[in-house]
XYZ file of C-alpha atoms in Angstrom:
624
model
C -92.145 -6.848 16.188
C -95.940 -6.475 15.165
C -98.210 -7.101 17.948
C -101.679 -6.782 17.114
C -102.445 -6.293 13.244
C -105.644 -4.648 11.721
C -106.530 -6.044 8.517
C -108.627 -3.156 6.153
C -110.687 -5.702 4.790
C -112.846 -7.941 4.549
C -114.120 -11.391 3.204
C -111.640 -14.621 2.197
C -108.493 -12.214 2.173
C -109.564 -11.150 6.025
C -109.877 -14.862 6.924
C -106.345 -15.525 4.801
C -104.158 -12.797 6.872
C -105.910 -13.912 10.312
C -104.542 -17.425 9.546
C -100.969 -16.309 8.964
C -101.402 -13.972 12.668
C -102.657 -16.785 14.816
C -99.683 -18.866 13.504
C -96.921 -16.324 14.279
C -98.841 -15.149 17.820
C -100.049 -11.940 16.729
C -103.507 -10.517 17.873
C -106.615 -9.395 14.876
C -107.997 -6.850 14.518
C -111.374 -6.450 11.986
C -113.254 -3.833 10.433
C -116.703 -4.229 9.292
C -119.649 -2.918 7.703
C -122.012 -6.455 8.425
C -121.163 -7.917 11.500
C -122.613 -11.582 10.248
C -119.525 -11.667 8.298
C -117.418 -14.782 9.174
C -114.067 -12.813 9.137
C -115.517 -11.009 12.122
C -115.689 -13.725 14.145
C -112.522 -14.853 13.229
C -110.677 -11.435 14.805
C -109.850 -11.177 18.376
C -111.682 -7.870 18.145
C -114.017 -5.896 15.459
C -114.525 -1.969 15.058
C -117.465 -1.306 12.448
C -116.967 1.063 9.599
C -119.220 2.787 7.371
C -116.976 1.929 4.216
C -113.780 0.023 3.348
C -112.377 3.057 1.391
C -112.915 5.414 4.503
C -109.025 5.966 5.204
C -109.462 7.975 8.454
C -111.936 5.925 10.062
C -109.980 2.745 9.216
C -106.740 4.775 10.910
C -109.063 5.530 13.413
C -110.301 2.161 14.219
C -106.672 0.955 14.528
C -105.637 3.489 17.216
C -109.029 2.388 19.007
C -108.208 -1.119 19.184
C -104.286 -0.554 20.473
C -103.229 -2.371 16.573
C -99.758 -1.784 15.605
C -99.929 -2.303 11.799
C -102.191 -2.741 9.179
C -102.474 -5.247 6.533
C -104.646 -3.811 3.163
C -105.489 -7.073 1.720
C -106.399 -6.521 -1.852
C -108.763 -4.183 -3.567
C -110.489 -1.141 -1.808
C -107.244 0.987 -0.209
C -104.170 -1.561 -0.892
C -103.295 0.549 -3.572
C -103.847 3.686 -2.057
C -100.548 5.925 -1.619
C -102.148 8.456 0.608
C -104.180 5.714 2.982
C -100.353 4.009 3.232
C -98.664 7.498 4.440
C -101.865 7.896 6.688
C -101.028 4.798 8.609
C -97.184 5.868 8.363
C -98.433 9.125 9.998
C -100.179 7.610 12.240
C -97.080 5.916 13.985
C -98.530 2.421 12.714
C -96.289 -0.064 10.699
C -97.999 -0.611 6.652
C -97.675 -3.777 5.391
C -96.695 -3.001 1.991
C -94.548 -1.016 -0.388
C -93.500 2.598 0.538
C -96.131 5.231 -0.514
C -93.581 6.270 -3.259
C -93.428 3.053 -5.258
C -97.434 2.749 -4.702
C -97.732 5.905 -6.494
C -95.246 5.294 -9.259
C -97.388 1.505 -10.282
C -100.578 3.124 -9.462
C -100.806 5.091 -12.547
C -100.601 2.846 -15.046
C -99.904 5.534 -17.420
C -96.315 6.519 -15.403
C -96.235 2.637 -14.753
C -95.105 2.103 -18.576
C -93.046 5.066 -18.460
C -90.651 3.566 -15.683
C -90.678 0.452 -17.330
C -89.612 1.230 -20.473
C -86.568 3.617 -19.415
C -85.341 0.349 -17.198
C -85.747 -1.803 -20.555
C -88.942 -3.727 -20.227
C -90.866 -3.585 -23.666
C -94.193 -2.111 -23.381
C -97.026 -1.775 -25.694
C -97.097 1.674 -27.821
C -100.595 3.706 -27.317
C -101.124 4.033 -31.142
C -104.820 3.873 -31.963
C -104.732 0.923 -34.184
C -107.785 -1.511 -33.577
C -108.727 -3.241 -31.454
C -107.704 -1.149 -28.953
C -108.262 -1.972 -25.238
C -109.505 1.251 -23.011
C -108.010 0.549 -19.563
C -108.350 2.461 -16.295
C -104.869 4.354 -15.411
C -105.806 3.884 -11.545
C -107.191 0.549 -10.959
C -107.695 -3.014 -12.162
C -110.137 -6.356 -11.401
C -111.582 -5.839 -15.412
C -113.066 -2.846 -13.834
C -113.069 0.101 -16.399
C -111.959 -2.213 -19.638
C -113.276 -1.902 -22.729
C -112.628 -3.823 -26.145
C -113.175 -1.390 -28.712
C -112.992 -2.788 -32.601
C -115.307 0.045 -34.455
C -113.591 3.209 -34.368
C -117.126 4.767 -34.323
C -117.642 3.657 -30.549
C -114.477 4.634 -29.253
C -116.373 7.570 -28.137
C -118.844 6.160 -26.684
C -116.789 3.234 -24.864
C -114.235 5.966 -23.708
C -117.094 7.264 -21.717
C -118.608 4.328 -20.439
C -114.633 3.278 -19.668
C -114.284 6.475 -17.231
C -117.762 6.237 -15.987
C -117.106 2.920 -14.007
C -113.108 3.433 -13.258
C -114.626 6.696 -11.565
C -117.137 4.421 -9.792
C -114.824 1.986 -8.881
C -111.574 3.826 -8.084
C -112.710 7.340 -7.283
C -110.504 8.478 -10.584
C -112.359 8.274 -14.275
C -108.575 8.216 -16.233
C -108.905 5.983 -18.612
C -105.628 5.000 -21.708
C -105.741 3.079 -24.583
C -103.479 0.424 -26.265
C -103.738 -2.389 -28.937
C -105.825 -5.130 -27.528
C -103.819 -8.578 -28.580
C -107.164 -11.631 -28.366
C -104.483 -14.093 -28.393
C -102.016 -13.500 -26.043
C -101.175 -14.932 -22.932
C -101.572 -12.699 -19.539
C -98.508 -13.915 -17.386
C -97.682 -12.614 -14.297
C -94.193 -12.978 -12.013
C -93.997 -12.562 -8.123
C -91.777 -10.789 -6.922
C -90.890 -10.105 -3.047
C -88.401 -7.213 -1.718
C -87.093 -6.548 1.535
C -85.562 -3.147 3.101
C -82.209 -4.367 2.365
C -82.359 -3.942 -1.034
C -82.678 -7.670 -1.960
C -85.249 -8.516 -4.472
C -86.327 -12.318 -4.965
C -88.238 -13.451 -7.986
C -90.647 -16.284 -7.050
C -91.677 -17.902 -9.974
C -94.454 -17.360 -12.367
C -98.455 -17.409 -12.994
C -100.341 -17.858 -16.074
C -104.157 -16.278 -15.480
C -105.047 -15.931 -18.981
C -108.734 -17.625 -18.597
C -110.581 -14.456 -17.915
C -114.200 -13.015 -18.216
C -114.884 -9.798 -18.256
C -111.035 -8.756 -18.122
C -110.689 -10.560 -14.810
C -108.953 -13.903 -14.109
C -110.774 -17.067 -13.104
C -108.626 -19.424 -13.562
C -104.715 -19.006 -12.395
C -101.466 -21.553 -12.095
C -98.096 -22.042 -11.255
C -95.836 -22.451 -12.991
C -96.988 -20.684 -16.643
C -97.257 -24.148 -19.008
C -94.957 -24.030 -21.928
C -93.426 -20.705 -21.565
C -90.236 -20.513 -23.369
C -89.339 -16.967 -22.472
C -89.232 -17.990 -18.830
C -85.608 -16.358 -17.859
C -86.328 -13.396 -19.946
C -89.628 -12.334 -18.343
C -88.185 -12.949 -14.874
C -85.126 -10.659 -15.838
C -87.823 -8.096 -16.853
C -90.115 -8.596 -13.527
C -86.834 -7.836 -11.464
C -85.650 -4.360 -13.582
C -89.325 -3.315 -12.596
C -89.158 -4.108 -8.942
C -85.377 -2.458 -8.792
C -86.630 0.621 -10.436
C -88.861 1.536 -8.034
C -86.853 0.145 -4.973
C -89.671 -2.214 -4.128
C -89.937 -3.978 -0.789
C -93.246 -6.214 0.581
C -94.797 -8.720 -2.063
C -96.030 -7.227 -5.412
C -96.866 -9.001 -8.768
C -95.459 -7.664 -12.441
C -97.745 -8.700 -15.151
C -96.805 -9.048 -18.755
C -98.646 -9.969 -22.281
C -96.754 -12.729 -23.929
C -97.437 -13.060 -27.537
C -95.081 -15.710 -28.645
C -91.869 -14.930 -27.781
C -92.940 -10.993 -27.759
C -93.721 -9.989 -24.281
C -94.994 -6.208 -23.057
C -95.392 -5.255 -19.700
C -98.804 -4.235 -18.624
C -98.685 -2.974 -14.990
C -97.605 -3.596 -11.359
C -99.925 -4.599 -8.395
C -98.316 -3.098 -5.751
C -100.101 -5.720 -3.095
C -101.191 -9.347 -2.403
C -102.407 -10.702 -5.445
C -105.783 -12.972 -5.122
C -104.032 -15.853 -7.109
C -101.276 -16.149 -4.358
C -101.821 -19.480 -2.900
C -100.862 -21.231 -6.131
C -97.324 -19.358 -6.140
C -97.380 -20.136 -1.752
C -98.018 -24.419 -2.970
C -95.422 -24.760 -5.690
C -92.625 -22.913 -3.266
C -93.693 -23.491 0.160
C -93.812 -19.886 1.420
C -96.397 -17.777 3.329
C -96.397 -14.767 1.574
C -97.864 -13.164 3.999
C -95.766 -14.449 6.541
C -92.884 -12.927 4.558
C -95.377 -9.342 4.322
C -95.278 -8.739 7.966
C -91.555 -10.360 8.381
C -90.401 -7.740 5.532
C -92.266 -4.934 7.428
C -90.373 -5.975 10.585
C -86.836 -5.211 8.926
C -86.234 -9.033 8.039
C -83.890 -9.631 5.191
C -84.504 -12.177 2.614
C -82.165 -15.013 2.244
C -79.937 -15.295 -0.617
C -82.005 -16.917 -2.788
C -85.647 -18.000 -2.858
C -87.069 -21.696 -2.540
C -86.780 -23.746 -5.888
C -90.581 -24.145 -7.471
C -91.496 -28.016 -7.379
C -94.776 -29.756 -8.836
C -98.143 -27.143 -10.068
C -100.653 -25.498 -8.691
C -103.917 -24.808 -10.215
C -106.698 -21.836 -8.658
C -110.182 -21.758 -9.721
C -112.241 -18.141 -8.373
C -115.913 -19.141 -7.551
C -118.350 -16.082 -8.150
C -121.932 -15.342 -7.137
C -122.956 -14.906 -10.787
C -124.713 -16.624 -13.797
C -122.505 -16.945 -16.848
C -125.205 -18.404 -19.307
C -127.065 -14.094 -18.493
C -123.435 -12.482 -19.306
C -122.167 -12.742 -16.055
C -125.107 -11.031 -13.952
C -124.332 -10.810 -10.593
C -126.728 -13.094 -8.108
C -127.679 -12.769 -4.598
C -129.386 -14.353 -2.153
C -128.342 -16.546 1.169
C -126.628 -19.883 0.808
C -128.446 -23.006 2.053
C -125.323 -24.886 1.826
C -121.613 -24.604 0.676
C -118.709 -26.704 1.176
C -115.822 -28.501 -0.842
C -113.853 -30.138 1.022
C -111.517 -32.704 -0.726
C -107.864 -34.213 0.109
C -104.765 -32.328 -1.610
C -106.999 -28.837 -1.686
C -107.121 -25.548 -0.454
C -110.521 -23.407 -0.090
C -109.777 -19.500 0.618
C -113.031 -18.736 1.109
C -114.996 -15.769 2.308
C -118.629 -17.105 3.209
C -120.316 -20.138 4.495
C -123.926 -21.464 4.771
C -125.786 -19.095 6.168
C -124.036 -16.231 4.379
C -125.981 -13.474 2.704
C -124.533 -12.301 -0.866
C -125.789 -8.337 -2.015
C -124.030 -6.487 -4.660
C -121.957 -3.987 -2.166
C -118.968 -5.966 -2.832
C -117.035 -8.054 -5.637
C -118.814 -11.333 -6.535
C -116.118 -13.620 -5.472
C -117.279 -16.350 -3.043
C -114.452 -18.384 -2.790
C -110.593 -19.916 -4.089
C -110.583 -23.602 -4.733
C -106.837 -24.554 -4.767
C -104.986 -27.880 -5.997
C -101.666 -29.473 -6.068
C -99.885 -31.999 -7.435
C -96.678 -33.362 -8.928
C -97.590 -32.124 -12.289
C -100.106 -30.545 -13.875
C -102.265 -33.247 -15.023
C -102.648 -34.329 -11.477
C -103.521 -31.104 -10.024
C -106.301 -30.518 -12.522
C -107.280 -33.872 -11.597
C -107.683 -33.418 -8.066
C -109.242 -29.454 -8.543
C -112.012 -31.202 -10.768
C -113.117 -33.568 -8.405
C -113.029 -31.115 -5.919
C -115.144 -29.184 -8.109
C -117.318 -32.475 -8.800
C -118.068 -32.644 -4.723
C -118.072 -29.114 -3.734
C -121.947 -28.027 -2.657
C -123.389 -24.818 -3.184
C -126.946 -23.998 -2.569
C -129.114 -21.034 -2.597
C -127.853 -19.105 -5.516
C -126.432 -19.502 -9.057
C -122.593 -19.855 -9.467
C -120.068 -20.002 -11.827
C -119.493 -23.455 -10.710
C -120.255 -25.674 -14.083
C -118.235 -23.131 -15.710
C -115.242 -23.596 -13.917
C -115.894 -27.798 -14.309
C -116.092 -27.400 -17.928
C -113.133 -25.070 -18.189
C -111.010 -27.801 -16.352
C -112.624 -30.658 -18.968
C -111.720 -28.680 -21.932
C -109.031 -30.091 -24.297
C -107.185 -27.143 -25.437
C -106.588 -26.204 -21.177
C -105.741 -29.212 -20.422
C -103.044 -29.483 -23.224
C -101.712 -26.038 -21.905
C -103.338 -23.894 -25.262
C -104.604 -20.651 -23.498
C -104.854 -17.411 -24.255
C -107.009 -13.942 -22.781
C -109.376 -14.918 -25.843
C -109.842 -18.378 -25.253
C -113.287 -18.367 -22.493
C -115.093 -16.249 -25.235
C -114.161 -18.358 -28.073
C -115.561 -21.154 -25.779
C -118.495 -19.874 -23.427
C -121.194 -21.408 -25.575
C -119.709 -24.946 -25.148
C -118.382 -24.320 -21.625
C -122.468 -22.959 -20.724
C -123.968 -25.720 -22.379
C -126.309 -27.392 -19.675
C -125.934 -31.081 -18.899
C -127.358 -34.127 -20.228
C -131.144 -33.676 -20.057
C -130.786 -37.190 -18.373
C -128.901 -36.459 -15.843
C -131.235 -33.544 -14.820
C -134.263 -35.620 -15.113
C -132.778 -37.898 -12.448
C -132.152 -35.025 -10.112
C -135.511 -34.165 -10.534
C -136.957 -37.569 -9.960
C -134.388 -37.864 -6.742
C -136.342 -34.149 -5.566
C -139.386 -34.940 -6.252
C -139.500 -38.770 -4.062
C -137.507 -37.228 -1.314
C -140.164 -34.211 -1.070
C -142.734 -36.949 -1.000
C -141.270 -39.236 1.355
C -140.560 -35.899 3.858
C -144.623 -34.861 3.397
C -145.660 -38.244 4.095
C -143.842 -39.470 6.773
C -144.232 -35.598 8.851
C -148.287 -36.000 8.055
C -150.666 -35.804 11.025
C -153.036 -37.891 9.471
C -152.003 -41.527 7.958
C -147.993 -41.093 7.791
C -147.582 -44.682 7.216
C -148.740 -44.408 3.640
C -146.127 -45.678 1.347
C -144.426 -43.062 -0.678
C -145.939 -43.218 -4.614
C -148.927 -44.408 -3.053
C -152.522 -43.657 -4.696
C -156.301 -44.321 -5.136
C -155.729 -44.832 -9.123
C -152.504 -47.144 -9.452
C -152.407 -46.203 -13.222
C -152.083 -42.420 -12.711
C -148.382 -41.429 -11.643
C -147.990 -38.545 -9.102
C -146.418 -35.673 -11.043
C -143.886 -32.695 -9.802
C -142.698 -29.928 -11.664
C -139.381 -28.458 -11.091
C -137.481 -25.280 -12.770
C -133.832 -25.657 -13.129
C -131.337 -24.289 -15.854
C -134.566 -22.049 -17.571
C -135.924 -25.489 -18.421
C -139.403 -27.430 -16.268
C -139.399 -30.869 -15.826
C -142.466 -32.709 -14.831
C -141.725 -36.028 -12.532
C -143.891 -38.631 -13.140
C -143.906 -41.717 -10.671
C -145.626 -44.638 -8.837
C -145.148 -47.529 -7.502
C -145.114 -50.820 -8.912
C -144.047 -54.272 -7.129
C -142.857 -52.944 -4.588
C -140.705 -50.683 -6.381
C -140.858 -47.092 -7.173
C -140.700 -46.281 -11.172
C -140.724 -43.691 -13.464
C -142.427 -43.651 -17.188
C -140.684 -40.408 -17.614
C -137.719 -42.107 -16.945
C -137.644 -46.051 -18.088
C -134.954 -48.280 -16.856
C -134.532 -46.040 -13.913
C -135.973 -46.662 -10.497
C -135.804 -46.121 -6.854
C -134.422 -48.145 -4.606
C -134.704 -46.567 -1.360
C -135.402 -43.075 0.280
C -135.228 -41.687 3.871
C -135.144 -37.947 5.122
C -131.615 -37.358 3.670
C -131.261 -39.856 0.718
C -132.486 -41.064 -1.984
C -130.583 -44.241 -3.916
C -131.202 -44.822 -8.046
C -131.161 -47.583 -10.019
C -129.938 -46.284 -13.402
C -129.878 -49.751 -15.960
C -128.270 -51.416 -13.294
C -125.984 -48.606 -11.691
C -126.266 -47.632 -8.332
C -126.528 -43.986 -7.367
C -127.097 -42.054 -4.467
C -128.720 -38.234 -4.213
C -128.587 -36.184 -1.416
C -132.183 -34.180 -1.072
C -132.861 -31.528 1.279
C -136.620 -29.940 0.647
C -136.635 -26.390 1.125
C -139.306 -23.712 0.565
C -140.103 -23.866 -3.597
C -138.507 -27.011 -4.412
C -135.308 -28.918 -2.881
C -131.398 -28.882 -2.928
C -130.435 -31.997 -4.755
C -126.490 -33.485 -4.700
C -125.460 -36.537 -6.985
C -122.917 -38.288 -8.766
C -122.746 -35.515 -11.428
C -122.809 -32.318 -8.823
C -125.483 -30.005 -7.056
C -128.798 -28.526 -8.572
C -131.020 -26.574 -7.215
C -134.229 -26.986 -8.044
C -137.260 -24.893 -8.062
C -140.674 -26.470 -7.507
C -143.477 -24.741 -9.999
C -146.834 -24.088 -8.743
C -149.451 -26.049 -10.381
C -151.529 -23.040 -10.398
C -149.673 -20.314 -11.940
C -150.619 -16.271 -10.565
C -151.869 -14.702 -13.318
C -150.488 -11.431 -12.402
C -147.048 -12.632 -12.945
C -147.502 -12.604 -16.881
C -145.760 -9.228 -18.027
C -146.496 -6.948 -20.899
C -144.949 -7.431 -24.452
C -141.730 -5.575 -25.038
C -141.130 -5.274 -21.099
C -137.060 -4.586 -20.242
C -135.680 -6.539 -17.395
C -133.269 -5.523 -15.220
C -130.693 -8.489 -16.012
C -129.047 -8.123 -12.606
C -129.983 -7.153 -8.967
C -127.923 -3.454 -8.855
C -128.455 0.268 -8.904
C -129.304 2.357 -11.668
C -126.890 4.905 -12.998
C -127.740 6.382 -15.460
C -131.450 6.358 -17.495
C -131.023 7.015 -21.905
C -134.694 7.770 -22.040
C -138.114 9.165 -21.004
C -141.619 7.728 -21.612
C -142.997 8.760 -24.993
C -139.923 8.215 -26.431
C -138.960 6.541 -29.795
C -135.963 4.001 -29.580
C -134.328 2.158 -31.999
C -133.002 -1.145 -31.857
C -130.026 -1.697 -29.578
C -130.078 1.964 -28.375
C -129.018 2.183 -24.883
C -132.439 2.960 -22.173
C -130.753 1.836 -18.602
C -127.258 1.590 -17.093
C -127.067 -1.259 -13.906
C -123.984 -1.030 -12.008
C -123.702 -3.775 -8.968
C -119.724 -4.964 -7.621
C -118.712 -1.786 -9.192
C -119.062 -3.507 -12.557
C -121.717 -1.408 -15.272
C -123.969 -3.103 -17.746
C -126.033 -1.422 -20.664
C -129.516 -2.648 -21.174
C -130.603 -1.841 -24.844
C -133.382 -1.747 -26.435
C -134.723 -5.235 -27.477
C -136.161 -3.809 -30.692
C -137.351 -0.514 -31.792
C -140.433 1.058 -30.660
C -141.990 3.690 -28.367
C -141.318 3.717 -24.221
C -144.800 3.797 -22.871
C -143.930 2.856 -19.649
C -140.767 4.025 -17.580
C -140.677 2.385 -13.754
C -136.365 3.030 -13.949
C -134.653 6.477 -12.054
C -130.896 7.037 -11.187
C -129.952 5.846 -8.174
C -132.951 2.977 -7.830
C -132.106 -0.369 -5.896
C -133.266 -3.072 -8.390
C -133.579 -7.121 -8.269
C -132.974 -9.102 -11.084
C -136.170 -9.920 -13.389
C -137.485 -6.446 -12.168
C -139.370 -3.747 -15.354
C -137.504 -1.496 -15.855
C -139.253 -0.372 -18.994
C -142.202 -1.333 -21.327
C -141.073 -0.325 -25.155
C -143.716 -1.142 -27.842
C -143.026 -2.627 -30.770
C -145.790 -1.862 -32.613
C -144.975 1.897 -32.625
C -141.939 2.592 -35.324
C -138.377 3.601 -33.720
């Protein structure tokens, strides 16, 4: 029996796998590169690492610390056939499938192959467009391209390998037709050493940006092929004598349905398959790498499960990754589940995937589950950077998801609607909520006459004024008080009711709300009826050395540069690519915003830059 377990990773699946060990008795072991990380803590002991994808010094760490086994989590080296005959070598027990059968799935390319001769459709690799490039060793979106002008295949094939070598250490990249509107289904499947394979129901992830899932459930709403992809997930498994838990993930178009590939590991969506059956899968991991047989049959699915990934980036700026330390975070709610791998406090840098958290619901049906998920959502707190948060709350509100229409197309079709900021209303009062609880903290923490009421001043008629940034919009507060009562021109028919260090309590036409306000440096962390904003207080007195120069290129997310199109005295046209970012091992082309001459050049290969920092001044004035 496993004793003391290493996990090789890090963040929410770290803290997932610990949870399982302390509930079956067995001792942690953590590796780490920052030792703030709150899956460190969570160990019984840590051994620091310089990388995640170091396999020797990972091995090494687990002979240190007297583990057993090892546990790869997801990402970095779960996938890896020659880190999983390491550990094997090493005399340690790998919780996963045998080397072989990693090897066989890992190339997606051989993948198909093996699926096809055991009678799974797949889809052919004619060139017929849209094609999808894909990376042959990896997944996450990483390496993906959507190509529909056959004169930037080239181009994309390039830009494809670039960031699968980046990302996976191996630049292979296929192609096959790229189908908008079909469904991305996936079936779990578990396999024990016995030679018994269960099938354990079905996920449909088919919300996606980028190529990668944010939204999952279980079961797959309104598939009618149900049997027949099941059937098909199995003749996979068998044919490469799988044990451990692994996912098989089909397109369904209709009642078509290709196989796409095999993840021979945990999958991140897991905990919706774990609610709808009752299993731990990882429970059954480490029980499977033990010699445990399966029963006969696996648990029945009951009721649905819905999964919503939070991620440390900005849709409305095409996804750029964000960084910076949360203030707060927290969403706790009855009925869900948070898999999550920071807390307040927690620094977020672009060294590792953007994924902050798994918010998790159940319910009897799937109404009630996206009920409960978009309260949950409603309530949560985040502070400190921008999320995908009011994404993933409009996603949940849309019609066609709720009504079970999805397909891989459907967030682009929809990201204008789904980014659409909320009700300038419902900002203002935000605002107004930040800008009387920063008063009422200033005033009543003055040395010098703190019993001043709030909105007081020498000229009743003039309102105080605040101006806040949120959503690339400024609103200016106006307010005073009047009768006794603190009002707003800015806002009629609202006023204030009450305020202490914490609170502050609206009267909105009669309707009674309450704000939570914590003042921070540059403006204050505001939570309401309607969600969380932060918002950022705007000097009345701008620096005049912030205004840049006309035709300046931004870098559009904090990263490293990669790769740099052009040199100063150049002539550029339109669109033409000048910088490549690349931060979470995702890449992003900055073009040219229109055509002109680079007179100024501040980017190199291999740069650290922030978001909003020059990269490049290109004149317009000058032909290109």
């Amino acid at each position: 029996m496993i004793r003391k377990l290493l996990v090789a990773n890090r963040g929410e699946i770290a803290r997932r796998v610990f949870r399982t060990c302390r509930e079956l008795g067995i001792e942690t072991v953590a590796v780490y590169a920052e030792s703030a990380d709150p899956h460190v803590r969570e160990a019984d002991v840590a051994v620091a690492v310089d990388s995640f994808l170091d396999a020797e010094r990972i091995v090494a760490a687990a002979r240190m610390s007297g583990a057993d086994a090892v546990h790869p989590g997801y990402g970095f080296l779960s996938e890896n056939a020659g880190f999983a005959r390491a550990v094997e070598a090493a005399g340690l027990i790998w919780i996963g499938p045998a080397p072989d059968a990693i090897e066989a799935m890992g190339d997606k390319i051989r993948a198909k192959k093996l699926a096809a001769a055991a009678g799974v459709p797949v889809l052919g690799g004619d060139e017929t467009f849209p094609l999808l490039i894909k990376a042959a060793a990896g997944g996450g979106g990483r390496g993906m391209r959507v190509v529909t002008d056959p004169g930037a295949l080239r181009t994309e094939l390039a830009a494809a390998a670039a960031e699968a070598e980046s990302a996976f250490g191996d630049g292979t990249v296929f192609t096959e037709p790229y189908l908008p509107e079909a469904r991305h289904v996936e079936v779990q499947v578990l396999g024990d050493r016995h030679g018994r394979i269960w099938v354990v129901g079905d996920r449909d992830c088919s919300v996606q940006r980028r190529h990668q899932k944010i939204v999952e459930e279980a079961p797959a709403p309104g598939l009618r092929s149900r049997r027949e992809l099941h059937r098909y997930a199995r003749a996979v498994a068998e044919a490469v004598g799988y044990r451990g838990a692994g996912t098989v993930e089909f397109l369904v178009d209709g009642d078509r349905m290709y196989f796409l590939e095999m993840n021979t590991r945990l999958q991140v969506e897991h905990p919706v398959t774990e609610a709808v059956t009752g299993l731990d899968l990882v429970a059954w991991q480490l029980a499977i790498a033990e010699g445990r047989e399966l029963p006969a049959e696996p648990p029945a699915t009951t009721g649905h499960a819905v999964e919503v990934r939070l991620y440390a980036e900005d849709p409305a700026a095409g996804f750029a990754p964000q960084t910076g330390r949360l203030r707060a975070f927290g969403f706790e709610a009855p009925g869900v589940r948070v898999d999550s791998g920071v807390e307040a406090g927690s620094a977020v840098g672009v060294r590792y995937d953007a994924m902050l958290a798994k918010i998790i619901s159940y319910g009897p049906d799937r109404a009630s589950a996206i009920r409960l998920l978009a309260d949950a959502l409603r309530r949560g707190v985040v502070h400190g950077l921008t999320t995908n948060l009011g994404l993933l709350r409009a996603i949940l509100a849309d019609e066609d998801f709720r009504a079970g229409r999805v397909d891989t197309a459907l967030l682009d079709r929809r990201l204008a609607a789904w980014t659409r900021p909320p009700e300038d209303h419902t900002v203002r009062k935000a605002a107004l909520a930040a800008a009387v609880g920063s008063a009422f903290l200033a005033a009543t923490s003055a040395n010098v006459q703190p019993r001043i009421p709030v909105a007081w001043r020498n000229v009743p008629s003039r309102e105080r004024t605040r101006t806040y940034r949120w959503g690339g919009a400024e609103y200016t507060v106006g307010y005073a008080g009047r009768g006794g009562r603190i009002e707003s021109s800015w806002l009629p028919g609202v006023s204030v009711l009450s305020v202490d260090d914490q609170h502050v309590v609206l009267d909105d036409h009669g309707v009674r709300e309450t704000y939570r306000v914590t003042v921070v440096d540059g403006g204050a962390d505001v939570h309401g009826p309607s969600g969380a904003y932060d918002l950022h207080a705007v000097p009345r007195f701008p620096d005049p050395s912030a205004h840049l120069a006309a035709g300046s290129l931004l870098a559009s997310m904090p990263g490293a540069v990669v790769a740099v199109h052009v040199a100063a005295g150049d002539s550029v046209r339109a669109g033409a690519p000048v910088v490549v970012l690349e931060a979470m091992k995702m890449q992003q082309t900055l073009t040219a915003p229109a055509g002109g001459v680079v007179t100024s050049l501040a980017a190199a290969v291999g740069q650290q830059v922030a978001a909003g920092d020059v990269l490049a001044v290109i004149d317009p004035g000058e032909p290109g």
